[in-house]
Coordinates of C-alpha atoms in Angstrom, one line a residue:
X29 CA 20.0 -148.5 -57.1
X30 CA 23.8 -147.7 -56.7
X31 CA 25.5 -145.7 -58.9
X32 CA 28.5 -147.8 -58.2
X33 CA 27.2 -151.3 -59.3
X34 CA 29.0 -152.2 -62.6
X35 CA 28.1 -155.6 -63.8
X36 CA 25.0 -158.2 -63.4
X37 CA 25.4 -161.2 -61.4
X38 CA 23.4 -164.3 -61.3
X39 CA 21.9 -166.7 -58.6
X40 CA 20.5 -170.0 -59.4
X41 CA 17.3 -171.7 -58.0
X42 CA 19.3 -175.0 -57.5
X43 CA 21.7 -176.8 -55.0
X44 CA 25.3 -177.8 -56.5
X45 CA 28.4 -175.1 -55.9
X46 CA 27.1 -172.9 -52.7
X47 CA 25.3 -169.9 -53.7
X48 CA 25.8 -168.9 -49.5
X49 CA 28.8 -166.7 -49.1
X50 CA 31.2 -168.5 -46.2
X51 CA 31.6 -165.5 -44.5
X52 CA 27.5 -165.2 -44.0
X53 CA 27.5 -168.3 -41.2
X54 CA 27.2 -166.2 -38.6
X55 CA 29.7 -167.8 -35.7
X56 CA 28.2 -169.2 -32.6
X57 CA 31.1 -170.4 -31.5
X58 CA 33.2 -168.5 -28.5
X59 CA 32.1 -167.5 -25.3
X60 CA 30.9 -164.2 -25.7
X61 CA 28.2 -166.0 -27.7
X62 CA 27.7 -168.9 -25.1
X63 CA 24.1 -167.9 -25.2
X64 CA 23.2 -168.6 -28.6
X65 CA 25.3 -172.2 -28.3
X66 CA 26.6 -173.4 -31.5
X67 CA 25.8 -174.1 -34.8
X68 CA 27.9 -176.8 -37.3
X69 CA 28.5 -174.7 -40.5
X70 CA 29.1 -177.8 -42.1
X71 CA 26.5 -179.7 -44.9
X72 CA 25.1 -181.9 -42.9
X73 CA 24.9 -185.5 -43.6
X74 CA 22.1 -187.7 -42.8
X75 CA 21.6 -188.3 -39.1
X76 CA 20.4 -192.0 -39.6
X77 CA 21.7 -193.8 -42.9
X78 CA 25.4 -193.2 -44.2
X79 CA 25.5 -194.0 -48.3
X80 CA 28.3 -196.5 -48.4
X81 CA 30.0 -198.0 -51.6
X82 CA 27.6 -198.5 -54.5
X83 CA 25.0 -196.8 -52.8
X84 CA 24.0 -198.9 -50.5
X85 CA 23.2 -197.3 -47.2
X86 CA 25.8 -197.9 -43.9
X87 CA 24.0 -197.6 -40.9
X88 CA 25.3 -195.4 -37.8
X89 CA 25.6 -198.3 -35.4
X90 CA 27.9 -200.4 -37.9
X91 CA 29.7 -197.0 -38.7
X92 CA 30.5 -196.4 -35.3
X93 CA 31.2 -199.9 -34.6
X94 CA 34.2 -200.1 -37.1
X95 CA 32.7 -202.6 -38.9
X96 CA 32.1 -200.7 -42.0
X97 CA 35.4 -199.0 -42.9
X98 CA 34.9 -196.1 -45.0
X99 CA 37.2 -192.9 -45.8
X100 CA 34.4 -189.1 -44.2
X101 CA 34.6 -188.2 -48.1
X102 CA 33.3 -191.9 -49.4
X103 CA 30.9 -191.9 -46.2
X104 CA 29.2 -188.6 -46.5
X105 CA 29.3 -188.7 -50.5
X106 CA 31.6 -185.6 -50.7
X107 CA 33.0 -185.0 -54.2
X108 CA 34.7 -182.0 -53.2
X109 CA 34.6 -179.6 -49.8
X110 CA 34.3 -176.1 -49.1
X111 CA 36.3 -174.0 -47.2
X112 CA 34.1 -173.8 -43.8
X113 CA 34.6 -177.4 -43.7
X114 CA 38.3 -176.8 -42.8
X115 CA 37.5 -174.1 -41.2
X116 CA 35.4 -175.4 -39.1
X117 CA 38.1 -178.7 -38.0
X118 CA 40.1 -175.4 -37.0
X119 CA 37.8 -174.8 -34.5
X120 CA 36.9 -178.0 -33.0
X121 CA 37.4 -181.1 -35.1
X122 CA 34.9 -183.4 -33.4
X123 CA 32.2 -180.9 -33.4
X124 CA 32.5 -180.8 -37.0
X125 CA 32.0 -184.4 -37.1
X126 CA 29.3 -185.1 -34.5
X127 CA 27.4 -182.1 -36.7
X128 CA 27.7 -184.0 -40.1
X129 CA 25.8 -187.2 -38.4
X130 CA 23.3 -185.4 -35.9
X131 CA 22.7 -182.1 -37.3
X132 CA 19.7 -180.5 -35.5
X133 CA 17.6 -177.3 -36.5
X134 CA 17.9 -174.3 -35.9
X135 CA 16.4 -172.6 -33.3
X136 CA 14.3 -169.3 -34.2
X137 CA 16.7 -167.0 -32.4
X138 CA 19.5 -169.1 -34.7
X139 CA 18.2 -168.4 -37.4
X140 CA 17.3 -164.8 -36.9
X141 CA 21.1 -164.0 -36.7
X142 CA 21.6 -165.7 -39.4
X143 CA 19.3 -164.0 -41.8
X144 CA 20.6 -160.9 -40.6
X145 CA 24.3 -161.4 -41.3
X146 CA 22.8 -163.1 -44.9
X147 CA 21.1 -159.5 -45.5
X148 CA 23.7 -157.8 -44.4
X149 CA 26.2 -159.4 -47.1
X150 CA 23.4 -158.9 -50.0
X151 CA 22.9 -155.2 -49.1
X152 CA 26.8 -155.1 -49.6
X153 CA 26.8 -156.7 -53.0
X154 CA 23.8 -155.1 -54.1
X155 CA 25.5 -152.2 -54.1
X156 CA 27.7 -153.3 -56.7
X157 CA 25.9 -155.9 -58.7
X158 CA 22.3 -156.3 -60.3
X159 CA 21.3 -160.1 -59.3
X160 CA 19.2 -161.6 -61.6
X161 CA 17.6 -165.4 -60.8
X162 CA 18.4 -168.2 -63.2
X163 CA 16.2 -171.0 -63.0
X164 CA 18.6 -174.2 -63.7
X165 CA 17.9 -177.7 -63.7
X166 CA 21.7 -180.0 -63.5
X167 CA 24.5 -179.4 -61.7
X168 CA 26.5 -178.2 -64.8
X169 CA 24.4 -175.5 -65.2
X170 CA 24.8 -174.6 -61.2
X171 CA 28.9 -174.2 -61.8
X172 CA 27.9 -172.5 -65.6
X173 CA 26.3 -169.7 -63.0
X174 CA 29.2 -169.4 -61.4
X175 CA 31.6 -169.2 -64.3
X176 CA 29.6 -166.6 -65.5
X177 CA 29.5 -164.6 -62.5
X178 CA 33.2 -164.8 -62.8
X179 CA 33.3 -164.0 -66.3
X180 CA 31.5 -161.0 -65.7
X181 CA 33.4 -160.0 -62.8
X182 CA 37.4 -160.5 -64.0
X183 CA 36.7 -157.4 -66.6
X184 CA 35.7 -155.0 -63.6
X185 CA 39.4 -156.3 -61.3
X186 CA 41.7 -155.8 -64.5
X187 CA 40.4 -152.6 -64.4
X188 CA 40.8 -152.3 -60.6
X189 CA 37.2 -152.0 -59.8
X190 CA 35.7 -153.5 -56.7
X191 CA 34.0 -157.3 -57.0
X192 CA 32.2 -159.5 -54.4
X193 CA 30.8 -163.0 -53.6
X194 CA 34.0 -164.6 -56.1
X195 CA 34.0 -167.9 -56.5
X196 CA 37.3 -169.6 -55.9
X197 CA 38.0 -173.8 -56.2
X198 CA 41.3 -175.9 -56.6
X199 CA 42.5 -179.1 -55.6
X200 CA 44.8 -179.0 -52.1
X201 CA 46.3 -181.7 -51.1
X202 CA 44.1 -184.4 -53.3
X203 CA 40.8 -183.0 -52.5
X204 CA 39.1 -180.4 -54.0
X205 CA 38.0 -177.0 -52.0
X206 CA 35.3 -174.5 -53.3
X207 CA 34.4 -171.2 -51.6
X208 CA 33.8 -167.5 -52.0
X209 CA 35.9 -165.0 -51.5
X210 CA 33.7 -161.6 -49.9
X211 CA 35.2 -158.7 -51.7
X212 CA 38.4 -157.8 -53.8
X213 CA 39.7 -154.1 -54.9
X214 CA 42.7 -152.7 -54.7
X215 CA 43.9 -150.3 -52.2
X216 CA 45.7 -147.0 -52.4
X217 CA 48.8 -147.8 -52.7
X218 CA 47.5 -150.3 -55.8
X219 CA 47.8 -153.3 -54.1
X220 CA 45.2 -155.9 -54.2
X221 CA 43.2 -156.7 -51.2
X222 CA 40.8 -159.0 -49.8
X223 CA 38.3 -157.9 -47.2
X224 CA 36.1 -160.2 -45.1
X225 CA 33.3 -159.1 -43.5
X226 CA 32.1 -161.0 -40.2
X227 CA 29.1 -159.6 -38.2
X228 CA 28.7 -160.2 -34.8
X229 CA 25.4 -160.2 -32.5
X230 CA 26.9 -158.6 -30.0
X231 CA 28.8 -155.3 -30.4
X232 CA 32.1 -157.1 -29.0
X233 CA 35.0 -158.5 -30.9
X234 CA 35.2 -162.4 -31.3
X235 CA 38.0 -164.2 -28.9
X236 CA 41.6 -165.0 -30.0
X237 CA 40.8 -168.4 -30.4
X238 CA 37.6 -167.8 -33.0
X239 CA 40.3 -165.0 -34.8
X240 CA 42.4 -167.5 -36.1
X241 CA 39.7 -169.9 -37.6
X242 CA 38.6 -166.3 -39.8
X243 CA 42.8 -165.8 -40.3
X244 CA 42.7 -169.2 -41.7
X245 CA 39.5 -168.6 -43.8
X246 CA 41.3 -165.7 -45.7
X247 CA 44.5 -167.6 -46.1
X248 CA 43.0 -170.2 -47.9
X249 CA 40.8 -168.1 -50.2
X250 CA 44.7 -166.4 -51.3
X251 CA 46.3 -169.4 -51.5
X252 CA 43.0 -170.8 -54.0
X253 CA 42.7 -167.5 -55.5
X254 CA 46.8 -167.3 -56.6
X255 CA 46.8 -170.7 -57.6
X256 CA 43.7 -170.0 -60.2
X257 CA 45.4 -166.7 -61.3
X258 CA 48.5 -168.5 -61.6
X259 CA 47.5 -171.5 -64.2
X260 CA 47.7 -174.0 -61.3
X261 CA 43.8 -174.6 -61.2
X262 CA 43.5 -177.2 -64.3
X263 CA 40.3 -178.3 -65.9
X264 CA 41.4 -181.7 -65.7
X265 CA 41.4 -181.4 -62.1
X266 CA 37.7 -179.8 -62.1
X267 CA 36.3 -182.4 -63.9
X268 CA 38.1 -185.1 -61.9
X269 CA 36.8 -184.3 -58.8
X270 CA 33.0 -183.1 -59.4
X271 CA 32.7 -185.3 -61.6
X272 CA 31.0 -182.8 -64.3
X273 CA 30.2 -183.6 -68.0
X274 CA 31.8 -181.2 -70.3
X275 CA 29.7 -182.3 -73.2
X276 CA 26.6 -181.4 -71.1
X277 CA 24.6 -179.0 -73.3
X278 CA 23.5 -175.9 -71.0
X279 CA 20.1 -175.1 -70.1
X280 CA 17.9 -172.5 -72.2
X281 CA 18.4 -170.2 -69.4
X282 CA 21.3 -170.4 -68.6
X283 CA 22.3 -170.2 -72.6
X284 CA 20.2 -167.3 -72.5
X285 CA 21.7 -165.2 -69.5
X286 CA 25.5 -166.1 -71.4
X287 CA 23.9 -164.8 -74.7
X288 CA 23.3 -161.3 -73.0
X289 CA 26.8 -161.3 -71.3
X290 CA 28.1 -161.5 -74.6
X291 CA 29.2 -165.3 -74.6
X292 CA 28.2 -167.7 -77.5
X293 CA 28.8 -171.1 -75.5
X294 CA 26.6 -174.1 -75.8
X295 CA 28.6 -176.8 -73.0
X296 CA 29.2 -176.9 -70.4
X297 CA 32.8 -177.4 -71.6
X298 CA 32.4 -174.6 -73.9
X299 CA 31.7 -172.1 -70.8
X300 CA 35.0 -173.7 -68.5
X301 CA 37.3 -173.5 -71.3
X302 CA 36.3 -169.5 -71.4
X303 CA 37.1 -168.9 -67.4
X304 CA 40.5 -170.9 -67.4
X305 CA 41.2 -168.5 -70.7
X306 CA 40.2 -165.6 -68.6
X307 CA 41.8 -166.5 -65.8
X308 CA 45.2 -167.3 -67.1
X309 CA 45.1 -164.3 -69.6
X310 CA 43.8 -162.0 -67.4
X311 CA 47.3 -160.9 -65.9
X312 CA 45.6 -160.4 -62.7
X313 CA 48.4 -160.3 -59.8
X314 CA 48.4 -162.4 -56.6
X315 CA 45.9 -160.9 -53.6
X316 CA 48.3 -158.5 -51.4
X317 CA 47.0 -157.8 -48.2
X318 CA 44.2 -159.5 -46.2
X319 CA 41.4 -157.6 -44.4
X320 CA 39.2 -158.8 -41.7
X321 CA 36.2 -156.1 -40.7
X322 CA 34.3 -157.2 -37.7
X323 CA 30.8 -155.2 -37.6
X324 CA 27.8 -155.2 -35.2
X325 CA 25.1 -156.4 -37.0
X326 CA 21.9 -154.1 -35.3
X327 CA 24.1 -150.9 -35.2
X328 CA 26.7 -151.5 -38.4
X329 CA 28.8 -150.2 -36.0
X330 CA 32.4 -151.6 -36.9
X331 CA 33.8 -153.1 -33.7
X332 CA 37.5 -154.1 -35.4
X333 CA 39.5 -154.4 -38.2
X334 CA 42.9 -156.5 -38.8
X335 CA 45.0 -157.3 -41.3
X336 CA 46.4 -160.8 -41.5
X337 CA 49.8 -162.0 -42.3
X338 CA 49.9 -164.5 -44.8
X339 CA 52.0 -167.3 -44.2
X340 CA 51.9 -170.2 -46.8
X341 CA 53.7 -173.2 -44.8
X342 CA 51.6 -172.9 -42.1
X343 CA 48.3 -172.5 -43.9
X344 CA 49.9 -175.8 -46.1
X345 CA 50.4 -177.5 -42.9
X346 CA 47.1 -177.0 -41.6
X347 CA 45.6 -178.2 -44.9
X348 CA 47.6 -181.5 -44.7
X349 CA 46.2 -182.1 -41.5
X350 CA 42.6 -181.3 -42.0
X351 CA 43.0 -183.4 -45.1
X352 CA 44.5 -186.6 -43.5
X353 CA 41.1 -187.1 -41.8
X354 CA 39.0 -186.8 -44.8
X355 CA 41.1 -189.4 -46.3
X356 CA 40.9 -192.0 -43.7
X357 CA 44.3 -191.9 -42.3
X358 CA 43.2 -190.4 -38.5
X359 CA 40.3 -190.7 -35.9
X360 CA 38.8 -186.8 -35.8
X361 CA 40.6 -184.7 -32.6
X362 CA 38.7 -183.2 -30.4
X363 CA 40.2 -179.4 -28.4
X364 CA 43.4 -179.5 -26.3
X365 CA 42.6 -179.3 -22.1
X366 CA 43.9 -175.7 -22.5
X367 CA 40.4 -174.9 -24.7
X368 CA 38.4 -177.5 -23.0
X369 CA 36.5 -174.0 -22.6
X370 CA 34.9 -174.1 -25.7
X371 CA 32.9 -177.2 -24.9
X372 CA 30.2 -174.9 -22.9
X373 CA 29.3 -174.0 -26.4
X374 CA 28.8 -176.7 -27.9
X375 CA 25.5 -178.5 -28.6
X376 CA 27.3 -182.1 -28.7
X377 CA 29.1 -181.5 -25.3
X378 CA 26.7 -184.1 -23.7
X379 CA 27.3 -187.1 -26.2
X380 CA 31.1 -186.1 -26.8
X381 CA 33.7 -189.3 -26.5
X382 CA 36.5 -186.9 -26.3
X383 CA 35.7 -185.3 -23.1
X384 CA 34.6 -189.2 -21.4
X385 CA 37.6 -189.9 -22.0
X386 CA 39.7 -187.0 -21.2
X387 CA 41.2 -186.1 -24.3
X388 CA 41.2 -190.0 -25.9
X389 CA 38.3 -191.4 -27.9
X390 CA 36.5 -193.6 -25.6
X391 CA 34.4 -195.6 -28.2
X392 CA 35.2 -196.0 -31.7
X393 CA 33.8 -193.2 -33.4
X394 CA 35.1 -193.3 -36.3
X395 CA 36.3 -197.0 -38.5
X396 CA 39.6 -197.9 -37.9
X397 CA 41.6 -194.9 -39.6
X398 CA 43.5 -196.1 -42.7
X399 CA 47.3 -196.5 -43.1
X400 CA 49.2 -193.8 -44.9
X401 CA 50.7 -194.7 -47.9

């Protein structure tokens, strides 16, 4: 094993908070990788039946008929989002939504790239962490793994060692955002920096237009990442939006993998009161600079690397638009005529209301989009 690794990390056998790093969805999505079309890094929702209010089911046809008028968050039962999910609007709005209702599978050569870029990130953070498998059983015991993980990791940053796969969450703009951040150490000159690795099938760099939907990605994860450092993340907030039970007692092994960190905790409440104490107490400084490493997956061959300028109104402005959709206020946008190119990657190009009608929704896709308040 590697002499570096300096903590344990654990993964849980369960769904809940993402154990899939953002940054291991492999992009299909510009036209040097026309070939491999494209794939919706979204959670798909069901393709048939929409859960309405009360749990009753909304069918497609009455959704896109109007007739049942229901905010994207209350129709795909999304407490809270993660980052790709923005990310992905960035991209090409519609796409993003036509994937949520007709997600398809994955071919084998799909999925093949996408193992590899998965393999590539866990040789990366096996390097510096042990992983150990927790089996868990609620969905407080999925976000107890993750507290613990950070728990574990906040330690080896004070003391500027180098930490991957950290989880970062916090509400933006009235919703709630969850993702994980790659890697953070700090550089020569002390500063703190984020690095994102992205491997590509092809030993070419990404286009312009695919760039800035990574650009954004690492924004976001610095604005999250201050804000939790900063005391702006509450628990209030946390429980609000997932809707968690902080008097949830933990599972045995999950009670059991905090007993060897060195945590007595027996809630779920318990645990979260311990990683807002750590983060706010932890003096840790805002995230400096922003890497982006671009590396060829069959050769490891690194094909590019940039730094990113952070730039907080426009990241904010973005937010507030991706936002207004979820909410209700706006039909989903499809590309400008200027990238009309990225349609011949696109698996929905066929079906796509936006290009019948040359820019314009043709039919109603989405319910009638609610007034802003």
């Amino acid at each position: 094993m590697a002499e570096t690794r300096e903590e344990e990390t654990a993964s849980a056998e369960a769904s809940g908070f993402s154990d899939l790093s953002d940054s291991e969805l492999v992009e299909f999505l510009d036209l040097e990788d026309a070939k491999e079309s494209t794939v919706s890094v979204s959670k798909p929702g069901p393709s048939s039946e929409l859960p309405g209010k009360g749990d009753k089911p909304v069918s497609l046809e009455n959704w896109k008929n109007g007739s049942d008028v229901l905010s994207p968050l209350e129709r795909f039962h999304l407490k809270y989002l993660y980052v790709t999910d923005l990310c992905t609007q960035n991209w090409c709005e519609l796409q993003m939504v036509y994937g949520k209702e007709l997600p398809g599978s994955l071919t084998p050569e799909k999925a093949a790239v996408l193992d590899t870029g998965a393999s590539i990130h866990l040789a990366k953070e096996l390097e510096l962490h042990d992983l150990v498998t927790v089996p868990i059983t609620t969905k407080e015991d999925a976000w107890a793994i993750k507290f613990l993980n950070m728990l574990a990791m906040i330690p080896t940053l004070q003391s500027e060692g180098r930490i991957r796969e950290f989880p970062v969450f916090g509400e933006v703009e009235g919703i709630f955002l969850v993702g994980v951040i790659d890697e953070l150490h700090y550089t020569s000159k002390g500063e703190l920096e984020l690095a994102e690795l992205k491997t590509r099938k092809r030993p070419v760099l990404p286009l312009l237009a695919q760039r800035k939907k990574d650009y954004f990605q690492v924004s976001l994860y610095k604005y999250m990442f201050d804000a939790m450092v900063q005391g702006k993340v509450t628990p209030a907030s946390l429980i609000h939006h997932t809707k968690l039970c902080v008097d949830k007692p933990l599972g045995p092994s999950v009670l059991r993998h905090a007993r060897q960190g060195g945590f007595s905790v027996k809630s779920f409440g318990d645990l979260m009161e311990l990683v807002f104490l750590s983060l706010t107490l932890s003096d840790l400084p805002a995230i400096d600079t922003l890497r982006l490493e671009y590396i060829h997956q069959e050769t490891s061959a690194v094909l590019g690397t940039e730094i990113v300028t952070f730039e907080e109104k426009e990241v904010e402005s973005k937010v507030q638009h991706y936002v207004t959709y979820w909410m209700g206020h706006r039909d989903p946008q499809g590309v400008d005529v200027e990238e009309a190119w990225k349609c011949r990657t696109c698996d929905y190009v066929d079906i796509c209301e936006w290009r019948k009608g040359h820019g314009v929704l043709t039919s109603s896709l989405e319910p009638k989009a609610k007034k802003m308040k």
